[in-house]
Amino acid sequence: MERLWFSVTDEFGLWPRIEAEFRARLPLRNLIWKGGIAQTAQFVAQLSADVRVNEDAEPDPTGVVLPGQDTGALLHIYLCEVSESESDTRKAEVRARAKAWAARAGQHRGASWLVVVVAGGSDAQRLSAGPKFLNMRATVFDRLRSEVGGKRDGVVLLRPDAVESWNAAVLALRDRAVQALEARAASLGDEIRRLDANRMLPGWNYCRFFVVKEQLAALFRALALHDAALAQYDELEAAFLQLLDARALSWFSSFGGGGAGDDFADILDVQRKPYRRQIADNAISMFDFR
């Protein structure tokens, strides 16, 4: 099953300050999304995800992944801190680094990003003081939000010791996660429809169709939408039987099991061979596929 995860980029050593509270608010709960093929609103009770710090991979320009393998972070999070008392040079440096990171994060397909400005020190005291903190918001934070987040509202302020601030940050995380899920499901749905429309054309490849459909099924399973996931496998089976009846099986490398031990191997041992890699490479036999 696909395991969703969040990537946290921490260039300023802020993660230890917020890690315990951050993890305590996972999994994200009560999500509403429209990522299904029918585009109807669905309630997701909770979204479980791992958190990996400073493990952000380069974006995959193809967007093609194997089911069950790492599909890249669903949400990219950048932590930064800048104080009103710091020099203009320092503030400009933080903004530049956050802006450059956001540009890279925006290249990841099927993912969203969020810049989290962690208030600390004198700024945290200003926030506690109420209206006085508006001075910081009108300069450091608002300028970050304007230059980095733009119309996408990709910057959120977090005061680690304030419950209401955490609630606002978690809401932003949840909204971004839903956006990424919808984008990921929509991309897979578009590819499925394209492949399905070309099913009767010469050279059509069931293996590619299988890979994309199972990616979508894995996404549904991660969201505990089991009926939607099962529907993908039902459609895969129907397509396979249709091709079997038409004897359109050119995408199999061979028919029988020709590998060492195939004549007495446990056919339920799905770890015996790299089956999904063979499917993606069109190198699987009818024996191994079934």
Coordinates of C-alpha atoms in Angstrom, one line a residue:
M1 CA 0.0 0.0 0.0
E2 CA 1.2 3.5 -0.8
R3 CA 2.4 5.2 2.3
L4 CA 1.8 9.0 2.2
W5 CA 4.4 11.3 3.8
F6 CA 5.2 14.9 4.4
S7 CA 8.6 16.4 3.7
V8 CA 10.0 19.0 6.2
T9 CA 12.9 21.2 5.2
D10 CA 14.5 22.7 8.3
E11 CA 17.5 24.9 7.5
F12 CA 17.2 26.9 10.7
G13 CA 17.2 24.1 13.3
L14 CA 13.5 24.7 14.2
W15 CA 12.2 21.2 14.0
P16 CA 13.2 20.1 17.5
R17 CA 11.2 23.0 19.0
I18 CA 7.9 21.9 17.3
E19 CA 8.3 18.2 16.6
A20 CA 6.5 16.8 19.6
E21 CA 3.5 19.1 19.1
F22 CA 3.5 18.6 15.3
R23 CA 3.4 14.8 15.6
A24 CA 0.8 14.9 18.3
R25 CA -1.6 16.5 15.8
L26 CA -1.2 13.7 13.3
P27 CA -3.0 12.1 11.6
L28 CA -4.9 14.9 10.0
R29 CA -8.6 14.5 10.6
N30 CA -11.9 15.3 9.0
L31 CA -10.9 15.9 5.4
I32 CA -13.3 16.7 2.6
W33 CA -12.1 16.1 -0.9
K34 CA -13.4 15.6 -4.5
G35 CA -10.6 13.4 -5.8
G36 CA -12.6 10.5 -7.0
I37 CA -13.4 9.7 -10.6
A38 CA -17.0 10.9 -10.1
Q39 CA -15.7 14.1 -8.5
T40 CA -18.2 13.9 -5.7
A41 CA -17.4 15.2 -2.2
Q42 CA -16.2 12.5 0.1
F43 CA -15.5 12.5 3.9
V44 CA -12.1 11.1 5.0
A45 CA -12.0 10.5 8.7
Q46 CA -8.2 10.7 8.9
L47 CA -5.1 10.9 6.8
S48 CA -2.1 9.0 8.1
A49 CA 1.3 10.2 6.9
D50 CA 4.9 9.8 7.8
V51 CA 7.1 12.9 8.5
R52 CA 10.6 13.0 7.0
V53 CA 13.0 15.8 7.8
N54 CA 15.5 17.1 5.2
E55 CA 14.8 14.2 2.8
D56 CA 13.3 16.2 0.0
A57 CA 14.0 14.5 -3.3
E58 CA 14.3 16.1 -6.7
P59 CA 11.0 16.3 -8.5
D60 CA 10.3 13.6 -11.0
P61 CA 9.5 15.2 -14.4
T62 CA 7.6 12.1 -15.7
G63 CA 5.4 11.7 -12.7
V64 CA 5.5 7.9 -13.3
V65 CA 6.0 5.7 -10.2
L66 CA 5.5 2.1 -9.3
P67 CA 2.6 1.2 -7.0
G68 CA 3.9 0.4 -3.5
Q69 CA 7.1 2.4 -4.0
D70 CA 7.9 5.9 -2.8
T71 CA 5.7 8.4 -4.8
G72 CA 7.2 11.5 -3.4
A73 CA 6.0 13.7 -0.6
L74 CA 2.4 14.7 -0.6
L75 CA 3.2 17.9 1.2
H76 CA 6.4 19.9 1.3
I77 CA 6.9 22.1 4.4
Y78 CA 9.6 24.7 4.9
L79 CA 10.4 26.0 8.4
C80 CA 11.9 29.4 8.9
E81 CA 12.2 32.0 11.6
V82 CA 12.9 35.7 11.3
S83 CA 12.6 38.3 14.0
E84 CA 11.5 41.9 13.7
S85 CA 14.7 42.9 15.6
E86 CA 17.0 41.3 13.0
S87 CA 18.7 43.3 10.3
D88 CA 17.2 44.0 6.9
T89 CA 19.9 41.9 5.4
R90 CA 19.0 38.9 7.5
K91 CA 15.3 39.4 6.7
A92 CA 16.0 39.6 3.0
E93 CA 18.1 36.4 3.2
V94 CA 15.3 34.5 4.8
R95 CA 12.8 35.7 2.2
A96 CA 15.1 34.8 -0.6
R97 CA 15.8 31.3 0.7
A98 CA 12.1 30.7 1.3
K99 CA 11.2 31.9 -2.1
A100 CA 13.8 29.7 -3.8
W101 CA 12.6 26.7 -1.9
A102 CA 9.0 27.4 -2.9
A103 CA 10.0 27.6 -6.5
R104 CA 11.6 24.1 -6.3
A105 CA 8.7 22.6 -4.3
G106 CA 6.2 23.9 -6.9
Q107 CA 7.8 21.6 -9.5
H108 CA 6.7 18.4 -7.7
R109 CA 3.7 16.9 -9.4
G110 CA 0.8 15.8 -7.3
A111 CA 2.1 17.7 -4.2
S112 CA 1.5 20.9 -2.4
W113 CA 3.8 23.1 -0.3
L114 CA 3.6 25.4 2.7
V115 CA 6.0 27.8 4.4
V116 CA 5.7 27.8 8.2
V117 CA 7.1 30.9 9.9
V118 CA 7.9 29.9 13.5
A119 CA 7.6 32.8 15.9
G120 CA 10.1 32.9 18.7
G121 CA 12.0 35.1 21.1
S122 CA 10.9 38.7 21.2
D123 CA 8.3 38.1 18.4
A124 CA 6.5 35.5 20.5
Q125 CA 6.3 38.1 23.3
R126 CA 4.9 40.6 20.9
L127 CA 2.2 38.1 19.8
S128 CA 1.3 37.5 23.4
A129 CA 0.9 41.3 23.8
G130 CA -1.9 41.3 21.3
P131 CA -2.1 44.4 19.0
K132 CA 1.6 45.2 19.4
F133 CA 2.3 42.0 17.4
L134 CA 0.5 43.6 14.4
N135 CA 3.7 45.5 13.8
M136 CA 5.5 42.3 13.1
R137 CA 2.7 41.0 10.9
A138 CA 2.7 44.2 8.8
T139 CA 6.4 43.8 8.1
V140 CA 8.2 40.5 8.4
F141 CA 5.4 38.0 8.1
D142 CA 3.2 39.9 5.6
R143 CA 6.1 40.5 3.4
L144 CA 7.0 36.9 3.4
R145 CA 3.5 36.0 2.6
S146 CA 3.3 38.5 -0.2
E147 CA 6.6 37.5 -1.8
V148 CA 6.5 33.7 -1.2
G149 CA 2.9 32.7 -0.9
G150 CA 1.3 35.2 -3.3
K151 CA -2.3 34.3 -4.2
R152 CA -1.8 30.7 -3.2
D153 CA -1.6 31.8 0.5
G154 CA 1.3 29.4 1.0
V155 CA 2.7 31.0 4.2
V156 CA 1.4 30.4 7.7
L157 CA 2.5 31.8 11.1
L158 CA 3.0 29.5 14.0
R159 CA 3.5 30.4 17.6
P160 CA 4.6 27.1 19.2
D161 CA 3.1 27.7 22.6
A162 CA -0.4 28.9 21.4
V163 CA -3.1 26.3 20.8
E164 CA -5.1 28.7 18.5
S165 CA -1.9 29.2 16.4
W166 CA -1.5 25.4 16.1
N167 CA -5.1 25.0 15.1
A168 CA -4.7 27.5 12.3
A169 CA -1.4 25.8 11.1
V170 CA -3.1 22.4 11.1
L171 CA -6.0 23.8 9.1
A172 CA -3.5 25.1 6.5
L173 CA -1.7 21.7 6.5
R174 CA -5.0 19.9 6.0
D175 CA -6.2 22.2 3.1
R176 CA -2.8 21.8 1.4
A177 CA -2.9 18.0 1.8
V178 CA -6.4 17.9 0.3
Q179 CA -5.2 20.0 -2.7
A180 CA -2.4 17.6 -3.3
L181 CA -4.6 14.5 -3.0
E182 CA -7.1 16.0 -5.5
A183 CA -4.3 16.9 -7.9
R184 CA -2.7 13.4 -7.7
A185 CA -6.0 11.7 -8.2
A186 CA -7.0 14.0 -11.1
S187 CA -3.7 13.3 -12.8
L188 CA -4.1 9.6 -12.5
G189 CA -7.7 9.8 -13.6
D190 CA -6.8 11.8 -16.8
E191 CA -4.2 9.2 -17.7
I192 CA -6.6 6.3 -17.0
R193 CA -9.2 7.9 -19.3
R194 CA -6.6 8.5 -22.0
L195 CA -5.4 4.9 -21.9
D196 CA -9.0 3.5 -21.7
A197 CA -10.0 5.5 -24.8
N198 CA -7.2 3.9 -26.8
R199 CA -7.8 0.3 -25.7
M200 CA -8.8 -1.0 -29.1
L201 CA -5.9 0.6 -30.9
P202 CA -2.9 -1.4 -32.1
G203 CA -0.1 -1.5 -29.6
W204 CA -2.2 -0.7 -26.6
N205 CA -0.4 -1.8 -23.5
Y206 CA -2.3 -3.4 -20.6
C207 CA 0.8 -3.2 -18.3
R208 CA 0.8 0.6 -18.4
F209 CA -2.9 0.6 -17.7
F210 CA -2.4 -1.7 -14.8
V211 CA 0.3 0.4 -13.3
V212 CA -1.7 3.6 -13.4
K213 CA -4.9 2.0 -12.1
E214 CA -3.2 0.4 -9.2
Q215 CA -1.6 3.7 -8.3
L216 CA -5.1 5.2 -8.0
A217 CA -6.3 2.2 -6.0
A218 CA -3.3 2.5 -3.7
L219 CA -4.2 6.2 -3.1
F220 CA -7.8 5.2 -2.3
R221 CA -6.6 2.6 0.1
A222 CA -4.4 5.1 1.9
L223 CA -7.5 7.2 2.5
A224 CA -9.5 4.1 3.7
L225 CA -11.8 4.5 0.7
H226 CA -11.9 0.7 0.2
D227 CA -14.9 0.5 -2.1
A228 CA -13.3 3.0 -4.5
A229 CA -10.1 1.0 -4.4
L230 CA -11.9 -2.3 -5.1
A231 CA -13.6 -0.7 -8.1
Q232 CA -10.2 -0.1 -9.7
Y233 CA -9.3 -3.8 -9.4
D234 CA -12.7 -4.9 -10.7
E235 CA -12.1 -2.7 -13.8
L236 CA -8.6 -4.1 -14.2
E237 CA -10.0 -7.6 -14.1
A238 CA -12.7 -6.8 -16.7
A239 CA -10.2 -5.3 -19.1
F240 CA -7.8 -8.3 -18.7
L241 CA -10.6 -10.8 -19.4
Q242 CA -11.7 -8.8 -22.5
L243 CA -8.1 -8.9 -23.8
L244 CA -7.8 -12.6 -23.0
D245 CA -10.9 -13.4 -25.0
A246 CA -9.6 -11.4 -27.9
R247 CA -6.1 -13.0 -27.6
A248 CA -4.6 -9.6 -27.5
L249 CA -1.7 -10.5 -25.2
S250 CA 1.3 -9.3 -27.0
W251 CA 2.4 -7.3 -23.9
F252 CA 3.4 -10.5 -22.1
S253 CA 7.0 -11.5 -22.5
S254 CA 6.1 -15.1 -22.5
F255 CA 3.3 -17.5 -21.5
G256 CA 4.7 -20.0 -19.0
G257 CA 7.0 -19.8 -16.0
G258 CA 10.5 -20.1 -17.3
G259 CA 12.5 -19.0 -14.2
A260 CA 14.4 -21.2 -11.9
G261 CA 12.0 -22.8 -9.4
D262 CA 8.8 -21.7 -11.2
D263 CA 7.7 -25.3 -11.4
F264 CA 7.4 -25.8 -7.6
A265 CA 7.4 -22.2 -6.2
D266 CA 4.7 -20.9 -3.9
I267 CA 2.4 -19.0 -6.2
L268 CA 1.2 -16.8 -3.3
D269 CA 4.6 -15.6 -2.5
V270 CA 4.5 -12.0 -3.9
Q271 CA 8.0 -11.2 -2.8
R272 CA 9.7 -14.0 -4.8
K273 CA 10.2 -11.8 -7.9
P274 CA 10.0 -8.0 -8.5
Y275 CA 6.6 -8.4 -10.1
R276 CA 5.6 -4.8 -10.2
R277 CA 8.9 -3.8 -11.8
Q278 CA 8.4 -6.5 -14.4
I279 CA 4.9 -5.2 -15.1
A280 CA 6.2 -1.7 -15.6
D281 CA 9.0 -2.9 -17.9
N282 CA 6.6 -5.1 -19.9
A283 CA 8.8 -8.0 -18.9
I284 CA 6.3 -10.2 -17.1
S285 CA 5.1 -13.6 -18.2
M286 CA 1.4 -14.6 -18.2
F287 CA 2.4 -17.2 -15.5
D288 CA 3.8 -14.6 -13.2
F289 CA 1.1 -12.0 -13.8
R290 CA -1.8 -14.4 -13.0

